PDB file of C-alpha atoms in Angstrom:
ATOM      1  CA  MET A   1      12.732 -31.151 -14.672  1.00  0.00           C
ATOM      2  CA  ASP A   2      16.072 -33.847 -13.087  1.00  0.00           C
ATOM      3  CA  LYS A   3      16.834 -32.786 -16.368  1.00  0.00           C
ATOM      4  CA  VAL A   4      17.138 -29.474 -15.909  1.00  0.00           C
ATOM      5  CA  ALA A   5      17.913 -29.067 -12.926  1.00  0.00           C
ATOM      6  CA  ALA A   6      21.468 -27.928 -13.121  1.00  0.00           C
ATOM      7  CA  HIS A   7      20.095 -24.421 -14.676  1.00  0.00           C
ATOM      8  CA  ASP A   8      18.270 -23.894 -12.034  1.00  0.00           C
ATOM      9  CA  PRO A   9      14.738 -23.254 -12.899  1.00  0.00           C
ATOM     10  CA  TRP A  10      12.552 -20.983 -12.184  1.00  0.00           C
ATOM     11  CA  PHE A  11       8.142 -20.996 -12.013  1.00  0.00           C
ATOM     12  CA  GLY A  12       5.336 -18.059 -10.253  1.00  0.00           C
ATOM     13  CA  ILE A  13       1.843 -19.735 -11.640  1.00  0.00           C
ATOM     14  CA  GLU A  14      -0.747 -17.174 -11.895  1.00  0.00           C
ATOM     15  CA  GLN A  15      -3.517 -19.109 -10.280  1.00  0.00           C
ATOM     16  CA  GLU A  16      -6.488 -17.490 -11.948  1.00  0.00           C
ATOM     17  CA  TYR A  17     -10.416 -18.805 -10.686  1.00  0.00           C
ATOM     18  CA  THR A  18     -14.333 -18.555 -10.271  1.00  0.00           C
ATOM     19  CA  LEU A  19     -17.187 -18.367  -7.061  1.00  0.00           C
ATOM     20  CA  PHE A  20     -19.951 -19.807  -7.596  1.00  0.00           C
ATOM     21  CA  GLU A  21     -23.111 -20.110  -4.975  1.00  0.00           C
ATOM     22  CA  PRO A  22     -23.898 -23.529  -3.961  1.00  0.00           C
ATOM     23  CA  ASP A  23     -25.809 -24.251  -7.540  1.00  0.00           C
ATOM     24  CA  ARG A  24     -22.447 -24.151  -9.001  1.00  0.00           C
ATOM     25  CA  LYS A  25     -24.494 -21.512 -11.658  1.00  0.00           C
ATOM     26  CA  THR A  26     -24.505 -18.451 -10.018  1.00  0.00           C
ATOM     27  CA  PRO A  27     -21.342 -17.129  -9.710  1.00  0.00           C
ATOM     28  CA  TYR A  28     -20.687 -15.570  -6.156  1.00  0.00           C
ATOM     29  CA  GLY A  29     -22.353 -11.881  -6.448  1.00  0.00           C
ATOM     30  CA  TRP A  30     -24.267 -12.288  -9.543  1.00  0.00           C
ATOM     31  CA  PRO A  31     -28.000 -11.848  -9.479  1.00  0.00           C
ATOM     32  CA  ARG A  32     -29.707 -15.434  -9.187  1.00  0.00           C
ATOM     33  CA  GLY A  33     -30.508 -15.996 -12.981  1.00  0.00           C
ATOM     34  CA  GLY A  34     -29.258 -13.135 -14.124  1.00  0.00           C
ATOM     35  CA  PHE A  35     -26.402 -10.390 -15.348  1.00  0.00           C
ATOM     36  CA  PRO A  36     -24.505  -7.532 -13.251  1.00  0.00           C
ATOM     37  CA  ASP A  37     -25.756  -3.884 -13.944  1.00  0.00           C
ATOM     38  CA  ARG A  38     -22.546  -3.172 -15.120  1.00  0.00           C
ATOM     39  CA  ALA A  39     -20.086  -4.644 -17.583  1.00  0.00           C
ATOM     40  CA  GLN A  40     -16.457  -5.995 -17.119  1.00  0.00           C
ATOM     41  CA  GLY A  41     -14.799  -2.409 -16.125  1.00  0.00           C
ATOM     42  CA  PRO A  42     -14.048  -1.814 -12.766  1.00  0.00           C
ATOM     43  CA  TYR A  43     -14.389  -5.714 -10.739  1.00  0.00           C
ATOM     44  CA  TYR A  44     -10.559  -6.057 -11.550  1.00  0.00           C
ATOM     45  CA  CYS A  45      -8.329  -4.967  -8.717  1.00  0.00           C
ATOM     46  CA  SER A  46     -10.857  -3.429  -7.562  1.00  0.00           C
ATOM     47  CA  VAL A  47     -12.290  -2.178  -3.628  1.00  0.00           C
ATOM     48  CA  GLY A  48     -16.078  -1.235  -3.024  1.00  0.00           C
ATOM     49  CA  THR A  49     -18.749  -4.267  -2.263  1.00  0.00           C
ATOM     50  CA  GLU A  50     -20.670  -3.211  -5.589  1.00  0.00           C
ATOM     51  CA  ASN A  51     -17.024  -4.341  -6.837  1.00  0.00           C
ATOM     52  CA  ALA A  52     -15.146  -7.132  -5.495  1.00  0.00           C
ATOM     53  CA  TYR A  53     -17.128 -10.203  -5.258  1.00  0.00           C
ATOM     54  CA  GLY A  54     -15.467 -12.275  -2.149  1.00  0.00           C
ATOM     55  CA  ARG A  55     -13.307 -10.615  -0.824  1.00  0.00           C
ATOM     56  CA  ALA A  56     -12.912 -12.499   2.431  1.00  0.00           C
ATOM     57  CA  VAL A  57     -12.254 -16.200   0.702  1.00  0.00           C
ATOM     58  CA  ALA A  58      -9.759 -14.762  -1.373  1.00  0.00           C
ATOM     59  CA  GLU A  59      -7.508 -13.308   2.682  1.00  0.00           C
ATOM     60  CA  ALA A  60      -8.864 -16.421   4.439  1.00  0.00           C
ATOM     61  CA  HIS A  61      -6.637 -18.845   1.610  1.00  0.00           C
ATOM     62  CA  TYR A  62      -4.192 -16.139   1.388  1.00  0.00           C
ATOM     63  CA  LYS A  63      -4.206 -16.760   5.060  1.00  0.00           C
ATOM     64  CA  CYS A  64      -3.847 -20.258   5.121  1.00  0.00           C
ATOM     65  CA  CYS A  65      -0.975 -20.841   2.768  1.00  0.00           C
ATOM     66  CA  LEU A  66       1.188 -18.559   4.216  1.00  0.00           C
ATOM     67  CA  TYR A  67       0.214 -20.262   7.574  1.00  0.00           C
ATOM     68  CA  ALA A  68       1.322 -23.661   5.621  1.00  0.00           C
ATOM     69  CA  GLY A  69       4.557 -22.209   4.014  1.00  0.00           C
ATOM     70  CA  LEU A  70       3.637 -21.688   0.878  1.00  0.00           C
ATOM     71  CA  GLU A  71       5.798 -18.940  -1.335  1.00  0.00           C
ATOM     72  CA  ILE A  72       2.353 -17.258  -2.771  1.00  0.00           C
ATOM     73  CA  SER A  73       2.556 -14.566  -3.881  1.00  0.00           C
ATOM     74  CA  GLY A  74      -0.635 -11.832  -3.602  1.00  0.00           C
ATOM     75  CA  ILE A  75      -4.263 -11.799  -3.951  1.00  0.00           C
ATOM     76  CA  ASN A  76      -6.215 -10.044  -6.686  1.00  0.00           C
ATOM     77  CA  GLY A  77      -9.280  -9.756  -8.052  1.00  0.00           C
ATOM     78  CA  GLU A  78      -9.841 -10.466 -11.483  1.00  0.00           C
ATOM     79  CA  VAL A  79     -11.737  -9.039 -15.143  1.00  0.00           C
ATOM     80  CA  MET A  80     -14.737 -11.098 -14.097  1.00  0.00           C
ATOM     81  CA  PRO A  81     -17.117 -10.401 -11.381  1.00  0.00           C
ATOM     82  CA  GLY A  82     -16.104 -12.961  -8.884  1.00  0.00           C
ATOM     83  CA  GLN A  83     -13.745 -14.766 -10.169  1.00  0.00           C
ATOM     84  CA  TRP A  84      -9.888 -14.053  -8.089  1.00  0.00           C
ATOM     85  CA  GLU A  85      -6.081 -14.263  -8.047  1.00  0.00           C
ATOM     86  CA  TYR A  86      -3.825 -15.541  -6.399  1.00  0.00           C
ATOM     87  CA  GLN A  87      -0.428 -16.370  -7.536  1.00  0.00           C
ATOM     88  CA  ILE A  88       2.475 -18.919  -6.176  1.00  0.00           C
ATOM     89  CA  GLY A  89       6.005 -19.022  -6.438  1.00  0.00           C
ATOM     90  CA  PRO A  90       8.838 -18.561  -8.049  1.00  0.00           C
ATOM     91  CA  CYS A  91       9.671 -21.830  -6.704  1.00  0.00           C
ATOM     92  CA  VAL A  92      12.411 -23.680  -7.829  1.00  0.00           C
ATOM     93  CA  GLY A  93      11.739 -26.603 -10.234  1.00  0.00           C
ATOM     94  CA  ILE A  94       9.183 -29.406  -9.693  1.00  0.00           C
ATOM     95  CA  ALA A  95       8.071 -27.303  -6.467  1.00  0.00           C
ATOM     96  CA  SER A  96       6.473 -25.027  -8.405  1.00  0.00           C
ATOM     97  CA  GLY A  97       3.851 -27.913  -8.814  1.00  0.00           C
ATOM     98  CA  ASP A  98       3.809 -29.184  -5.240  1.00  0.00           C
ATOM     99  CA  GLN A  99       2.486 -25.494  -3.888  1.00  0.00           C
ATOM    100  CA  MET A 100       0.387 -25.111  -6.545  1.00  0.00           C
ATOM    101  CA  MET A 101      -1.532 -28.803  -5.868  1.00  0.00           C
ATOM    102  CA  ILE A 102      -1.187 -27.244  -2.174  1.00  0.00           C
ATOM    103  CA  SER A 103      -2.513 -24.473  -2.572  1.00  0.00           C
ATOM    104  CA  ARG A 104      -6.032 -25.745  -5.135  1.00  0.00           C
ATOM    105  CA  PHE A 105      -6.799 -28.320  -1.932  1.00  0.00           C
ATOM    106  CA  LEU A 106      -6.920 -24.681   0.683  1.00  0.00           C
ATOM    107  CA  LEU A 107      -8.652 -23.267  -1.687  1.00  0.00           C
ATOM    108  CA  HIS A 108     -12.005 -26.136  -2.123  1.00  0.00           C
ATOM    109  CA  ARG A 109     -11.179 -26.366   1.868  1.00  0.00           C
ATOM    110  CA  VAL A 110     -11.816 -22.226   2.394  1.00  0.00           C
ATOM    111  CA  CYS A 111     -14.951 -22.508   0.259  1.00  0.00           C
ATOM    112  CA  GLU A 112     -16.322 -25.368   2.150  1.00  0.00           C
ATOM    113  CA  GLN A 113     -16.373 -23.069   5.379  1.00  0.00           C
ATOM    114  CA  PHE A 114     -17.619 -20.345   3.227  1.00  0.00           C
ATOM    115  CA  GLY A 115     -20.363 -22.595   1.956  1.00  0.00           C
ATOM    116  CA  ILE A 116     -19.093 -20.949  -1.692  1.00  0.00           C
ATOM    117  CA  VAL A 117     -17.926 -23.423  -4.487  1.00  0.00           C
ATOM    118  CA  VAL A 118     -14.845 -23.312  -6.792  1.00  0.00           C
ATOM    119  CA  SER A 119     -13.860 -23.834 -10.400  1.00  0.00           C
ATOM    120  CA  LEU A 120     -11.491 -23.924 -12.209  1.00  0.00           C
ATOM    121  CA  ASP A 121     -13.474 -23.726 -15.719  1.00  0.00           C
ATOM    122  CA  PRO A 122     -11.139 -21.649 -18.217  1.00  0.00           C
ATOM    123  CA  LYS A 123     -14.414 -20.443 -19.444  1.00  0.00           C
ATOM    124  CA  PRO A 124     -17.085 -20.557 -16.098  1.00  0.00           C
ATOM    125  CA  ILE A 125     -19.562 -17.680 -18.100  1.00  0.00           C
ATOM    126  CA  PRO A 126     -19.932 -17.103 -21.955  1.00  0.00           C
ATOM    127  CA  GLY A 127     -20.183 -14.495 -24.067  1.00  0.00           C
ATOM    128  CA  ASP A 128     -18.551 -11.515 -23.098  1.00  0.00           C
ATOM    129  CA  TRP A 129     -16.764 -11.977 -20.278  1.00  0.00           C
ATOM    130  CA  ASN A 130     -13.592 -13.360 -19.491  1.00  0.00           C
ATOM    131  CA  GLY A 131     -12.093 -17.134 -19.140  1.00  0.00           C
ATOM    132  CA  ALA A 132     -10.118 -17.613 -15.885  1.00  0.00           C
ATOM    133  CA  GLY A 133      -6.578 -18.952 -16.923  1.00  0.00           C
ATOM    134  CA  CYS A 134      -3.260 -20.052 -15.164  1.00  0.00           C
ATOM    135  CA  HIS A 135      -0.596 -17.430 -16.358  1.00  0.00           C
ATOM    136  CA  THR A 136       3.258 -19.514 -15.867  1.00  0.00           C
ATOM    137  CA  ASN A 137       5.824 -17.489 -15.824  1.00  0.00           C
ATOM    138  CA  VAL A 138       9.228 -18.452 -16.843  1.00  0.00           C
ATOM    139  CA  SER A 139      12.883 -18.223 -15.624  1.00  0.00           C
ATOM    140  CA  THR A 140      16.250 -20.054 -15.958  1.00  0.00           C
ATOM    141  CA  LYS A 141      19.243 -19.236 -14.227  1.00  0.00           C
ATOM    142  CA  ALA A 142      20.706 -17.756 -17.598  1.00  0.00           C
ATOM    143  CA  MET A 143      17.688 -16.238 -18.245  1.00  0.00           C
ATOM    144  CA  ARG A 144      17.855 -14.005 -15.064  1.00  0.00           C
ATOM    145  CA  GLU A 145      21.822 -12.805 -15.283  1.00  0.00           C
ATOM    146  CA  PRO A 146      22.884 -10.424 -17.999  1.00  0.00           C
ATOM    147  CA  ASN A 147      22.224 -10.929 -21.465  1.00  0.00           C
ATOM    148  CA  GLY A 148      19.793 -13.324 -20.478  1.00  0.00           C
ATOM    149  CA  TYR A 149      17.201 -11.343 -23.641  1.00  0.00           C
ATOM    150  CA  GLU A 150      18.906 -13.661 -26.066  1.00  0.00           C
ATOM    151  CA  VAL A 151      18.244 -16.352 -23.744  1.00  0.00           C
ATOM    152  CA  ILE A 152      14.563 -15.979 -23.775  1.00  0.00           C
ATOM    153  CA  LYS A 153      14.429 -14.545 -27.758  1.00  0.00           C
ATOM    154  CA  LYS A 154      15.773 -18.419 -27.996  1.00  0.00           C
ATOM    155  CA  ALA A 155      12.913 -19.402 -26.342  1.00  0.00           C
ATOM    156  CA  MET A 156      10.812 -18.072 -27.758  1.00  0.00           C
ATOM    157  CA  GLU A 157      12.150 -19.180 -31.349  1.00  0.00           C
ATOM    158  CA  ARG A 158      11.220 -23.413 -29.994  1.00  0.00           C
ATOM    159  CA  LEU A 159       8.031 -22.691 -28.777  1.00  0.00           C
ATOM    160  CA  GLY A 160       6.810 -21.648 -32.601  1.00  0.00           C
ATOM    161  CA  ALA A 161       8.406 -24.400 -34.039  1.00  0.00           C
ATOM    162  CA  PRO A 162       6.487 -25.403 -36.192  1.00  0.00           C
ATOM    163  CA  GLY A 163       4.346 -28.197 -34.355  1.00  0.00           C
ATOM    164  CA  LYS A 164       4.868 -26.680 -31.303  1.00  0.00           C
ATOM    165  CA  GLN A 165       1.777 -24.327 -31.040  1.00  0.00           C
ATOM    166  CA  ASP A 166      -0.117 -27.363 -31.838  1.00  0.00           C
ATOM    167  CA  GLU A 167       2.038 -29.457 -28.611  1.00  0.00           C
ATOM    168  CA  HIS A 168       1.445 -27.032 -25.840  1.00  0.00           C
ATOM    169  CA  ILE A 169      -1.997 -26.761 -26.107  1.00  0.00           C
ATOM    170  CA  ALA A 170      -2.585 -30.001 -25.868  1.00  0.00           C
ATOM    171  CA  ALA A 171      -0.909 -30.551 -22.854  1.00  0.00           C
ATOM    172  CA  TYR A 172      -1.678 -26.853 -21.239  1.00  0.00           C
ATOM    173  CA  ASP A 173      -5.688 -28.778 -20.149  1.00  0.00           C
ATOM    174  CA  PRO A 174      -6.522 -31.477 -18.978  1.00  0.00           C
ATOM    175  CA  THR A 175      -9.456 -32.597 -22.215  1.00  0.00           C
ATOM    176  CA  GLY A 176      -5.954 -32.189 -24.227  1.00  0.00           C
ATOM    177  CA  GLY A 177      -7.237 -28.635 -25.652  1.00  0.00           C
ATOM    178  CA  LYS A 178     -11.032 -28.770 -25.688  1.00  0.00           C
ATOM    179  CA  ASP A 179     -10.762 -26.511 -22.681  1.00  0.00           C
ATOM    180  CA  ASN A 180      -9.324 -23.825 -24.045  1.00  0.00           C
ATOM    181  CA  ALA A 181     -10.928 -23.808 -26.996  1.00  0.00           C
ATOM    182  CA  ARG A 182     -13.516 -22.483 -24.572  1.00  0.00           C
ATOM    183  CA  ARG A 183     -11.036 -19.162 -24.213  1.00  0.00           C
ATOM    184  CA  LEU A 184      -7.873 -18.958 -25.839  1.00  0.00           C
ATOM    185  CA  THR A 185     -10.084 -16.860 -29.137  1.00  0.00           C
ATOM    186  CA  GLY A 186      -8.602 -13.992 -30.001  1.00  0.00           C
ATOM    187  CA  ALA A 187     -10.447 -12.164 -27.392  1.00  0.00           C
ATOM    188  CA  HIS A 188     -10.584 -10.861 -23.614  1.00  0.00           C
ATOM    189  CA  GLU A 189      -7.085 -11.080 -22.651  1.00  0.00           C
ATOM    190  CA  THR A 190      -5.977 -14.342 -24.657  1.00  0.00           C
ATOM    191  CA  ALA A 191      -4.093 -14.785 -28.443  1.00  0.00           C
ATOM    192  CA  PRO A 192      -5.684 -17.066 -30.499  1.00  0.00           C
ATOM    193  CA  ILE A 193      -5.468 -20.819 -29.688  1.00  0.00           C
ATOM    194  CA  THR A 194      -4.608 -22.011 -33.302  1.00  0.00           C
ATOM    195  CA  LYS A 195      -1.113 -18.906 -34.021  1.00  0.00           C
ATOM    196  CA  PHE A 196       1.767 -18.533 -31.021  1.00  0.00           C
ATOM    197  CA  SER A 197       2.936 -15.625 -31.001  1.00  0.00           C
ATOM    198  CA  TRP A 198       5.111 -13.768 -28.193  1.00  0.00           C
ATOM    199  CA  GLY A 199       5.570 -10.211 -27.941  1.00  0.00           C
ATOM    200  CA  VAL A 200       6.851  -7.211 -25.163  1.00  0.00           C
ATOM    201  CA  ALA A 201       3.591  -6.165 -22.559  1.00  0.00           C
ATOM    202  CA  ASN A 202       1.424  -7.497 -24.927  1.00  0.00           C
ATOM    203  CA  ARG A 203      -1.443  -9.365 -22.907  1.00  0.00           C
ATOM    204  CA  GLY A 204      -3.215 -10.383 -26.064  1.00  0.00           C
ATOM    205  CA  CYS A 205       0.415 -13.165 -26.974  1.00  0.00           C
ATOM    206  CA  SER A 206       0.667 -16.552 -26.370  1.00  0.00           C
ATOM    207  CA  VAL A 207       3.923 -15.055 -24.436  1.00  0.00           C
ATOM    208  CA  ARG A 208       4.316 -11.781 -22.699  1.00  0.00           C
ATOM    209  CA  ILE A 209       7.904 -10.672 -22.329  1.00  0.00           C
ATOM    210  CA  PRO A 210       7.618  -7.808 -19.196  1.00  0.00           C
ATOM    211  CA  ARG A 211       8.893  -4.566 -20.006  1.00  0.00           C
ATOM    212  CA  MET A 212      10.893  -4.627 -17.096  1.00  0.00           C
ATOM    213  CA  THR A 213      12.963  -7.216 -18.729  1.00  0.00           C
ATOM    214  CA  GLU A 214      13.599  -6.297 -22.101  1.00  0.00           C
ATOM    215  CA  LYS A 215      14.688  -2.944 -20.148  1.00  0.00           C
ATOM    216  CA  ASP A 216      16.730  -4.948 -18.095  1.00  0.00           C
ATOM    217  CA  LYS A 217      18.386  -7.300 -21.125  1.00  0.00           C
ATOM    218  CA  CYS A 218      17.447 -10.198 -18.856  1.00  0.00           C
ATOM    219  CA  GLY A 219      14.365 -11.572 -16.387  1.00  0.00           C
ATOM    220  CA  TYR A 220      11.711 -13.875 -17.013  1.00  0.00           C
ATOM    221  CA  PHE A 221       8.957 -14.735 -19.493  1.00  0.00           C
ATOM    222  CA  GLU A 222       4.857 -15.099 -19.274  1.00  0.00           C
ATOM    223  CA  ASP A 223       2.947 -17.880 -21.234  1.00  0.00           C
ATOM    224  CA  ARG A 224      -0.618 -17.017 -21.438  1.00  0.00           C
ATOM    225  CA  ARG A 225      -1.990 -20.168 -22.745  1.00  0.00           C
ATOM    226  CA  PRO A 226      -2.550 -22.918 -19.214  1.00  0.00           C
ATOM    227  CA  ALA A 227      -5.500 -23.521 -18.628  1.00  0.00           C
ATOM    228  CA  SER A 228      -7.134 -22.224 -15.323  1.00  0.00           C
ATOM    229  CA  ASN A 229      -7.903 -26.278 -14.523  1.00  0.00           C
ATOM    230  CA  MET A 230      -4.122 -27.702 -15.649  1.00  0.00           C
ATOM    231  CA  ASP A 231      -1.761 -29.976 -13.883  1.00  0.00           C
ATOM    232  CA  PRO A 232       0.939 -27.344 -13.137  1.00  0.00           C
ATOM    233  CA  TYR A 233       3.730 -31.047 -13.513  1.00  0.00           C
ATOM    234  CA  VAL A 234       2.997 -30.811 -16.365  1.00  0.00           C
ATOM    235  CA  VAL A 235       2.760 -27.225 -18.199  1.00  0.00           C
ATOM    236  CA  THR A 236       5.939 -26.448 -16.124  1.00  0.00           C
ATOM    237  CA  GLY A 237       7.670 -29.984 -17.350  1.00  0.00           C
ATOM    238  CA  LYS A 238       6.096 -28.690 -20.402  1.00  0.00           C
ATOM    239  CA  ILE A 239       8.085 -25.341 -20.829  1.00  0.00           C
ATOM    240  CA  MET A 240      11.134 -26.829 -19.941  1.00  0.00           C
ATOM    241  CA  GLU A 241      10.610 -30.127 -23.001  1.00  0.00           C
ATOM    242  CA  THR A 242      10.417 -27.382 -25.398  1.00  0.00           C
ATOM    243  CA  CYS A 243      13.367 -24.461 -24.630  1.00  0.00           C
ATOM    244  CA  ILE A 244      15.955 -26.169 -22.155  1.00  0.00           C
ATOM    245  CA  VAL A 245      16.410 -29.717 -22.579  1.00  0.00           C
ATOM    246  CA  PRO A 246      17.572 -29.409 -26.288  1.00  0.00           C
ATOM    247  CA  ASP A 247      20.302 -27.920 -24.713  1.00  0.00           C
ATOM    248  CA  CYS A 248      20.915 -30.149 -22.186  1.00  0.00           C
TER     249      CYS A 248
END
């Protein structure tokens, strides 16, 4: 990260996680040995006891992160019931990894207090249920300045260069891509693990360019490939190595 310090890289990391009963088999709020009475749909960013399972945990963790001085910027219920997300950042450089690791520690401690187990597995429940990722939002000073969209498109070219997809997938979970292979199937708001793609406001791509970034011609991009159990130091470093180091 020292090599790219002059580029002032910012990272915002979206940590998805799944809450489980102490048996580590039953997602929190699910009937033991069974499934919810409704498929995915009503749970995302939901309200109501029948939809949101574990909000007390998510909010307690949010407050702990604030008290600890972390740059936590939000929480939300995720697509699969019992799954939640929080966002750390934007943080500058290696601080994003530091804050993410501290936030994960706090999450485990909060869950301990509630008698709940937290899982960072990228595909905790097989079948027609969303997996869990750690979407990583990235910008540099040049990307945030006027006409920075051209810098972002140059980064997309580098991420899509021959061999780069395999390199990044190998770095985006602790098993060299085996964990993510269960998640990046091309379904459930993911892109296929074998092919790099990018697009504007497209959650089915490897990398999403926000609509506002395209409109303003500057901003950031979101790499949607990192798994929920990724190493934030490895992931942010790999993105910088591919996108920015060639210009250093």
